[in-house]
PDB file of C-alpha atoms in Angstrom:
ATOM      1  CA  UNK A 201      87.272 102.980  86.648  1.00 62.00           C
ATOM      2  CA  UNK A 202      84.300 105.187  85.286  1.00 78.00           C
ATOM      3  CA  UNK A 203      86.541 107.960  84.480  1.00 74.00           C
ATOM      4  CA  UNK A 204      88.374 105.301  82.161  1.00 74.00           C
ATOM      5  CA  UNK A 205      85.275 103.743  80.706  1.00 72.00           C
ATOM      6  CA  UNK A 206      84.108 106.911  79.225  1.00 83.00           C
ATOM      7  CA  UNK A 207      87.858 108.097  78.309  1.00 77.00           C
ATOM      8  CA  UNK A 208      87.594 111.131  80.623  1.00 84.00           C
ATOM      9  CA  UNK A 209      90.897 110.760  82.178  1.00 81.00           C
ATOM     10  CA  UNK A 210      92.574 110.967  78.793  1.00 84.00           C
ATOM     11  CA  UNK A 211      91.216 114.397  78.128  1.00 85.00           C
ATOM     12  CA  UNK A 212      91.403 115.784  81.141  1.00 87.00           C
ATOM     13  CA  UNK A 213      93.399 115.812  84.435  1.00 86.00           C
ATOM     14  CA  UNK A 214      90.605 114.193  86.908  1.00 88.00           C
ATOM     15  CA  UNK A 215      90.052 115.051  90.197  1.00 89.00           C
ATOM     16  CA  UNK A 216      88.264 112.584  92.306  1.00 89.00           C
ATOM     17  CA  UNK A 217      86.572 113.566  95.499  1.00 91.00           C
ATOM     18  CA  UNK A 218      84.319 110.400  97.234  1.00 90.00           C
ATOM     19  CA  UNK A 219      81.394 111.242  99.057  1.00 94.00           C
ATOM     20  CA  UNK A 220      81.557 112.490 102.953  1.00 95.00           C
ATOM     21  CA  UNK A 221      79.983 109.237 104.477  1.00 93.00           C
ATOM     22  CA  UNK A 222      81.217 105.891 104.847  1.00 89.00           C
ATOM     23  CA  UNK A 223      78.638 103.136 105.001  1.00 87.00           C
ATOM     24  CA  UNK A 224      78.954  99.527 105.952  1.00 83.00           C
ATOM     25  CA  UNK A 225      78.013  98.194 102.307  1.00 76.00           C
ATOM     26  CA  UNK A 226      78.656  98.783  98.662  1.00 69.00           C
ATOM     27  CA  UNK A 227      76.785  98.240  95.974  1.00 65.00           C
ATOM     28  CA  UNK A 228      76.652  94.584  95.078  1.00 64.00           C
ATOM     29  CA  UNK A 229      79.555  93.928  92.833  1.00 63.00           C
ATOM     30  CA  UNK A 230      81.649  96.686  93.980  1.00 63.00           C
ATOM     31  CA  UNK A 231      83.211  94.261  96.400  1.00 62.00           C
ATOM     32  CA  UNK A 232      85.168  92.638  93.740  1.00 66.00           C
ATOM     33  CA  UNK A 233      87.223  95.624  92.629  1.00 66.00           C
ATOM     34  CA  UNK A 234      88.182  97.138  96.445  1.00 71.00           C
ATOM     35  CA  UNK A 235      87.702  95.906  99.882  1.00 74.00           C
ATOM     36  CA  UNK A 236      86.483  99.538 100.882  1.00 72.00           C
ATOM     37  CA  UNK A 237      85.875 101.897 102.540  1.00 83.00           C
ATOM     38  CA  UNK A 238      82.974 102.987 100.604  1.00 83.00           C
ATOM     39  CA  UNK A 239      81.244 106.038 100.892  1.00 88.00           C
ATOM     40  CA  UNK A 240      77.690 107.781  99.979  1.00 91.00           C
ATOM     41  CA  UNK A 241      76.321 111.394 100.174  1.00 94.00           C
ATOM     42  CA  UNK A 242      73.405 109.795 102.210  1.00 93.00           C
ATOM     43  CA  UNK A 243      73.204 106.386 103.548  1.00 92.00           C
ATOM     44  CA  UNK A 244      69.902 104.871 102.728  1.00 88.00           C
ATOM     45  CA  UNK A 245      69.939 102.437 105.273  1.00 88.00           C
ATOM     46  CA  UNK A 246      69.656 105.561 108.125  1.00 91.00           C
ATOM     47  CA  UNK A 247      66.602 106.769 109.183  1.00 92.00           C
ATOM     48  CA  UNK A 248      64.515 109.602 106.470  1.00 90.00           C
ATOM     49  CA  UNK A 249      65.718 112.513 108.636  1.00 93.00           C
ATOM     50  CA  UNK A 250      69.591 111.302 109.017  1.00 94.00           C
ATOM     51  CA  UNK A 251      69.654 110.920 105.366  1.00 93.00           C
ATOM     52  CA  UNK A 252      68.245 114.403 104.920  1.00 94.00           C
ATOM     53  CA  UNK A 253      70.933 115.242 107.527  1.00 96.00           C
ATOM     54  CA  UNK A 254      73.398 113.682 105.421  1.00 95.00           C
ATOM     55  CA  UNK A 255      72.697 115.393 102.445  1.00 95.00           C
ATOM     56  CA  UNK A 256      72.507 118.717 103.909  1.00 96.00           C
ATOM     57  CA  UNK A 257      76.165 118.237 105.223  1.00 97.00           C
ATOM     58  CA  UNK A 258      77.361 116.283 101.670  1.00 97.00           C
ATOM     59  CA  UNK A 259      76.322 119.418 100.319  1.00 97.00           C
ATOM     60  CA  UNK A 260      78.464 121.686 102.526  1.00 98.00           C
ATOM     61  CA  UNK A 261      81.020 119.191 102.067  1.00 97.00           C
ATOM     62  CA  UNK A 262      80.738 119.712  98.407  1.00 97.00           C
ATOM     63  CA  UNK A 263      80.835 123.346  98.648  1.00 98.00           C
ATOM     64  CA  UNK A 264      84.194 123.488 100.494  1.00 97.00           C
ATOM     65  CA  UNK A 265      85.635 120.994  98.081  1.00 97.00           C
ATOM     66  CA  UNK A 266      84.858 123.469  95.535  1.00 97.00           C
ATOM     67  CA  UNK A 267      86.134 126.606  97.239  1.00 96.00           C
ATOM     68  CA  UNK A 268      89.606 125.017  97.760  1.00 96.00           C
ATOM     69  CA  UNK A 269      89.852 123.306  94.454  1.00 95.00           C
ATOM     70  CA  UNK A 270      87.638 124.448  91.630  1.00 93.00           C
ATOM     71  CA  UNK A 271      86.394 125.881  89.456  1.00 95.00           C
ATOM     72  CA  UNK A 272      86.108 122.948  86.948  1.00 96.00           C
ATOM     73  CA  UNK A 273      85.458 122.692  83.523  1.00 95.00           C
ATOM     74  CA  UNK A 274      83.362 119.744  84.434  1.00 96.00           C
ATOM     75  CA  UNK A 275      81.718 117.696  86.574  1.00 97.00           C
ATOM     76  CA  UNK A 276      81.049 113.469  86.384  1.00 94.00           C
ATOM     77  CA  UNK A 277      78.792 111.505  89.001  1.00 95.00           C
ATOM     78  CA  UNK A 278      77.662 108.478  89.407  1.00 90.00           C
ATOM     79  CA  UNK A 279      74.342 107.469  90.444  1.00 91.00           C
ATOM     80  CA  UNK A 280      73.797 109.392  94.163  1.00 93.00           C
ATOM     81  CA  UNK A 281      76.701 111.450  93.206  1.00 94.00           C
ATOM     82  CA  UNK A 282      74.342 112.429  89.997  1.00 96.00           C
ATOM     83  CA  UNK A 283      71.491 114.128  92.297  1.00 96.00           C
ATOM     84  CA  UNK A 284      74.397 115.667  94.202  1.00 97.00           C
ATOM     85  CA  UNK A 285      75.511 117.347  91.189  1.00 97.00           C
ATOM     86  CA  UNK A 286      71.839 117.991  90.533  1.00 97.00           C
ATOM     87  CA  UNK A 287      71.435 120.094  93.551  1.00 96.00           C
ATOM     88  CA  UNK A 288      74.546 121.901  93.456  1.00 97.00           C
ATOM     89  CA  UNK A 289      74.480 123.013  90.287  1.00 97.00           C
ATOM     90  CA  UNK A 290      71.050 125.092  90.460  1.00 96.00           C
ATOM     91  CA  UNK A 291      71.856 128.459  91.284  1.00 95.00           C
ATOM     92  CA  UNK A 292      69.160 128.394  94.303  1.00 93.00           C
ATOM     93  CA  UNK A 293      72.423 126.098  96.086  1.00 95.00           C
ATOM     94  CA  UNK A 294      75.763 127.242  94.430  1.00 97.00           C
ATOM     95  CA  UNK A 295      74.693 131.152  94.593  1.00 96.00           C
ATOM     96  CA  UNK A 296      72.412 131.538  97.022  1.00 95.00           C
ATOM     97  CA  UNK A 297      73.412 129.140  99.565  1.00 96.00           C
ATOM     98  CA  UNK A 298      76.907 129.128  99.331  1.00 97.00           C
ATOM     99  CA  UNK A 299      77.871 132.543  98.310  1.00 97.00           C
ATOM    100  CA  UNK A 300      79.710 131.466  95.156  1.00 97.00           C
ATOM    101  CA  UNK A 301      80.053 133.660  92.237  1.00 96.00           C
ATOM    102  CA  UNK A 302      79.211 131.331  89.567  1.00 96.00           C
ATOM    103  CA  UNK A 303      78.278 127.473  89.101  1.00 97.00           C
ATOM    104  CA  UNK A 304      82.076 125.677  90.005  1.00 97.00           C
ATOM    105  CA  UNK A 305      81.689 123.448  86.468  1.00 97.00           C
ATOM    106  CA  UNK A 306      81.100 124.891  82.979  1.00 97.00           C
ATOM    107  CA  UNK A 307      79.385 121.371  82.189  1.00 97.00           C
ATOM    108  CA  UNK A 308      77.946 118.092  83.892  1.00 98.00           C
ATOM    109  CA  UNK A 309      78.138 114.660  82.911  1.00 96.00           C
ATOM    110  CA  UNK A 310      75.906 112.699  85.365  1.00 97.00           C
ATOM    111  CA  UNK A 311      75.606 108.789  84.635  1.00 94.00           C
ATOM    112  CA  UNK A 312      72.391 106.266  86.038  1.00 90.00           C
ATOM    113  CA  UNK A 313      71.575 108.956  88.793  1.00 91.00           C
ATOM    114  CA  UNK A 314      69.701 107.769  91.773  1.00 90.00           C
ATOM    115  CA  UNK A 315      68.388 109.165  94.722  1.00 90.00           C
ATOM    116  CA  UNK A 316      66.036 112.010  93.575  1.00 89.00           C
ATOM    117  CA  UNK A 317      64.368 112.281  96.752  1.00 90.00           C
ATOM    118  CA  UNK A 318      66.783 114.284  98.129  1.00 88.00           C
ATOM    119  CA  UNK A 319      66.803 117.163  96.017  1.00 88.00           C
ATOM    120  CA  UNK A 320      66.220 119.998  98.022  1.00 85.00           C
ATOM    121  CA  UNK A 321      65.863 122.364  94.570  1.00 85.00           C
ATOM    122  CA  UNK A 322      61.818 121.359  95.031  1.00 72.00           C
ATOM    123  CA  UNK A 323      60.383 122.189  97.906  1.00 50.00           C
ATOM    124  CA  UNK A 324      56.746 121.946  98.671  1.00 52.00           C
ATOM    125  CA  UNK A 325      55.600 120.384  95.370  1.00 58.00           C
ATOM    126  CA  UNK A 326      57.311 123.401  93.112  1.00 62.00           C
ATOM    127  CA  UNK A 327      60.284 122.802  91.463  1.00 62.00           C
ATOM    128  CA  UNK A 328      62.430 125.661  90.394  1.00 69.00           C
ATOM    129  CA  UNK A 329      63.917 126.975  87.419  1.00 82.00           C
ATOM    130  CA  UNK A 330      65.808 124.427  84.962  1.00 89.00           C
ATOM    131  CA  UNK A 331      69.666 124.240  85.574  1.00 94.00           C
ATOM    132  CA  UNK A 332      71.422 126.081  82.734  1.00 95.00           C
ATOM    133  CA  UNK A 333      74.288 124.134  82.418  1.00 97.00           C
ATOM    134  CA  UNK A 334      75.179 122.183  79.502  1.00 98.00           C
ATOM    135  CA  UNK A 335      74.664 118.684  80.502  1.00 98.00           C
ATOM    136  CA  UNK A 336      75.108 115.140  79.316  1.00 97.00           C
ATOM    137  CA  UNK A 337      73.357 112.196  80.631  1.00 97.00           C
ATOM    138  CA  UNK A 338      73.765 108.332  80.172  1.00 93.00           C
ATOM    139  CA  UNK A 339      70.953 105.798  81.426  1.00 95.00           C
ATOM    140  CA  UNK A 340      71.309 102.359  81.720  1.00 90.00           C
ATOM    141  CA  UNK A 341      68.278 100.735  80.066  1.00 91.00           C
ATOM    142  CA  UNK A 342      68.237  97.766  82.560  1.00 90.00           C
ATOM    143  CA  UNK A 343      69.413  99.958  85.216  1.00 87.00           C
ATOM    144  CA  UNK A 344      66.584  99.286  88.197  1.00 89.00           C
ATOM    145  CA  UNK A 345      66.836 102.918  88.882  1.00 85.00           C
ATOM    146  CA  UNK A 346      66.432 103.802  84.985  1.00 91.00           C
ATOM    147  CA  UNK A 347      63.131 106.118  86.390  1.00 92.00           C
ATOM    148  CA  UNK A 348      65.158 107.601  89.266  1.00 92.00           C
ATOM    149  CA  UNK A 349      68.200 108.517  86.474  1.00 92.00           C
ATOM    150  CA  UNK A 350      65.359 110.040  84.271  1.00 93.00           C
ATOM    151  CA  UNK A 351      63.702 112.403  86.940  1.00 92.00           C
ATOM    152  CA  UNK A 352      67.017 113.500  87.585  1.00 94.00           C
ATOM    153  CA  UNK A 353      67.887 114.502  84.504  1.00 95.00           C
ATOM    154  CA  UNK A 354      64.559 116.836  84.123  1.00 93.00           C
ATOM    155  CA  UNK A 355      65.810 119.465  86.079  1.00 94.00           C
ATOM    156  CA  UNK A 356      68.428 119.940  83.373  1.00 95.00           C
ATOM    157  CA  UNK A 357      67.754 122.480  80.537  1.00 95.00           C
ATOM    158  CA  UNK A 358      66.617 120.508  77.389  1.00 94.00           C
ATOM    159  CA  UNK A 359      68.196 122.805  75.464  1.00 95.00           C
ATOM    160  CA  UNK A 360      71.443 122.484  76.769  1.00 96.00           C
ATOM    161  CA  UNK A 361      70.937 118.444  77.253  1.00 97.00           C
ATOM    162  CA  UNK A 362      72.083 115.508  75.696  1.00 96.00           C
ATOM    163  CA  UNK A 363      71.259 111.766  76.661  1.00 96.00           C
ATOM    164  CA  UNK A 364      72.136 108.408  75.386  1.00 91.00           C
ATOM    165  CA  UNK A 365      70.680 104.664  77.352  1.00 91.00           C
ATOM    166  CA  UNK A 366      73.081 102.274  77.066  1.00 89.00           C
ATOM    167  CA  UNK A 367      72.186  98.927  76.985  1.00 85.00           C
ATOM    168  CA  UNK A 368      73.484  97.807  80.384  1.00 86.00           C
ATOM    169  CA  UNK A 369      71.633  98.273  84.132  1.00 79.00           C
ATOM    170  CA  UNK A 370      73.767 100.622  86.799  1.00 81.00           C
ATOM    171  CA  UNK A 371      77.041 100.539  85.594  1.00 80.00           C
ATOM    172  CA  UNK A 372      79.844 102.396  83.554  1.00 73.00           C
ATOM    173  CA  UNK A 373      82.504  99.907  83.106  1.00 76.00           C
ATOM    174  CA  UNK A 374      86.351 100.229  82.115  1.00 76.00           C
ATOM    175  CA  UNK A 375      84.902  98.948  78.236  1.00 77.00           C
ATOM    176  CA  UNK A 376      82.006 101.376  78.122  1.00 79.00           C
ATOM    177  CA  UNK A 377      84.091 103.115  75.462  1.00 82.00           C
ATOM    178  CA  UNK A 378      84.827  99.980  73.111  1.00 81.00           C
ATOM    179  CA  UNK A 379      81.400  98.765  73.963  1.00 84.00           C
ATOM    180  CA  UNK A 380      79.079 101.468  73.560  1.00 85.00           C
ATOM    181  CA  UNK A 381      80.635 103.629  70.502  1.00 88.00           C
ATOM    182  CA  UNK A 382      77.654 105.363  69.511  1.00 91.00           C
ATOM    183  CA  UNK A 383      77.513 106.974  73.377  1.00 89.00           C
ATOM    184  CA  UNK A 384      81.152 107.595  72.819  1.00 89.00           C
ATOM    185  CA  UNK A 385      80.676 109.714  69.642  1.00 93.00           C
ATOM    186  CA  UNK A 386      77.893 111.653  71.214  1.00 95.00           C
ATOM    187  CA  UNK A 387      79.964 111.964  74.804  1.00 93.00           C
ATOM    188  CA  UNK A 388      83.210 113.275  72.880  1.00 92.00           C
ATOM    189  CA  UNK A 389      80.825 115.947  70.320  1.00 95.00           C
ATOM    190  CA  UNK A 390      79.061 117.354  73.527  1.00 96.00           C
ATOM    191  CA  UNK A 391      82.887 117.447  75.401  1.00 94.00           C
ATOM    192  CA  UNK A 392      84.397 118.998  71.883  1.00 94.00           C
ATOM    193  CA  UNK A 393      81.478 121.933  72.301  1.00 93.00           C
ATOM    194  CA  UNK A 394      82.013 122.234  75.780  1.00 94.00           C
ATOM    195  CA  UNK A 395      85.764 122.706  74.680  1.00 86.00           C
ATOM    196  CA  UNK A 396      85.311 125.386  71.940  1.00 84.00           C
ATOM    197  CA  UNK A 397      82.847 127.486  73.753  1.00 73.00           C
TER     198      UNK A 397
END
């Protein structure tokens, strides 16, 4: 449904990947467009150290994924699936972890991310190095993780950054595009440089 919102589909040929870990609940509303499963990269009803467990082994999950099927011109997620991208995309991960010669997207296009605590790109009160890696970001300006979404989206280069807040809460819907045209002229200008370059 995102994918259509925010016309990505018709541009490019998508591949979807969910996360590695089914939970027991979706996000309230979800429930209306599929009777599951669902799936997170860390469930937040587990204990702090399963969830830490969780994201270690999303993160490996990711990495395979990657191996077998990229690289990508880009990358889109979704609230948790935002941080994930987060992580993986700073070198300290993508190279140094996983041994891969360069960052598996040219570009990232991360909507209301959540779940900044699990970053593991800032360890002991430091963070590291921006990500250099063009990025675009939408917020939700009634989104009740709008703070989360904008943490997340400091550990993006500013130079290479673009953002737009919509004026709905934690959501991309299938009318995003029809709805929201000024986001849609900035989304398509940052995807035409991305393009060209």
């Amino acid at each position: 449904f995102q994918t259509m919102g925010l016309q990505l589909s018709e541009r490019f040929e998508c591949v979807y990947q969910h996360a590695p870990h089914s939970v027991e609940h979706c996000y309230p509303g979800l429930a209306r467009f599929s009777d599951g499963p669902w799936y997170a990269w860390a469930d937040p009803n587990k204990s702090l150290s399963d969830q830490e467990e969780q994201w270690d082994e999303s993160l490996e999950y990711l990495a395979k994924f990657c191996m077998q099927h990229g690289p990508f011109d880009g990358v889109y997620g979704f609230s948790q699936g935002a941080a994930v991208i987060t992580n993986f995309s700073h070198p300290k991960i993508w190279k140094e972890r996983f041994q891969l010669k360069h960052c598996p997207w040219k570009f990232a296009i991360l909507a209301c991310g959540g779940a900044s605590q699990y970053l593991t790109i800032k360890r002991g009160g430091t963070t590291l190095a921006m990500i250099e890696v063009p990025s675009f970001h939408i917020f939700g300006k009634r989104d009740h993780i709008f703070v989360d979404s904008k943490r997340i989206a400091e550990f993006w280069d500013p130079s290479q950054k673009t953002t737009h807040a919509h004026g709905r809460g934690h959501e991309i819907d299938m009318q995003m595009h029809t709805r929201e045209m000024e986001m849609m002229v900035k989304l398509n200008n940052f995807l035409d440089g991305q393009l060209s370059s």
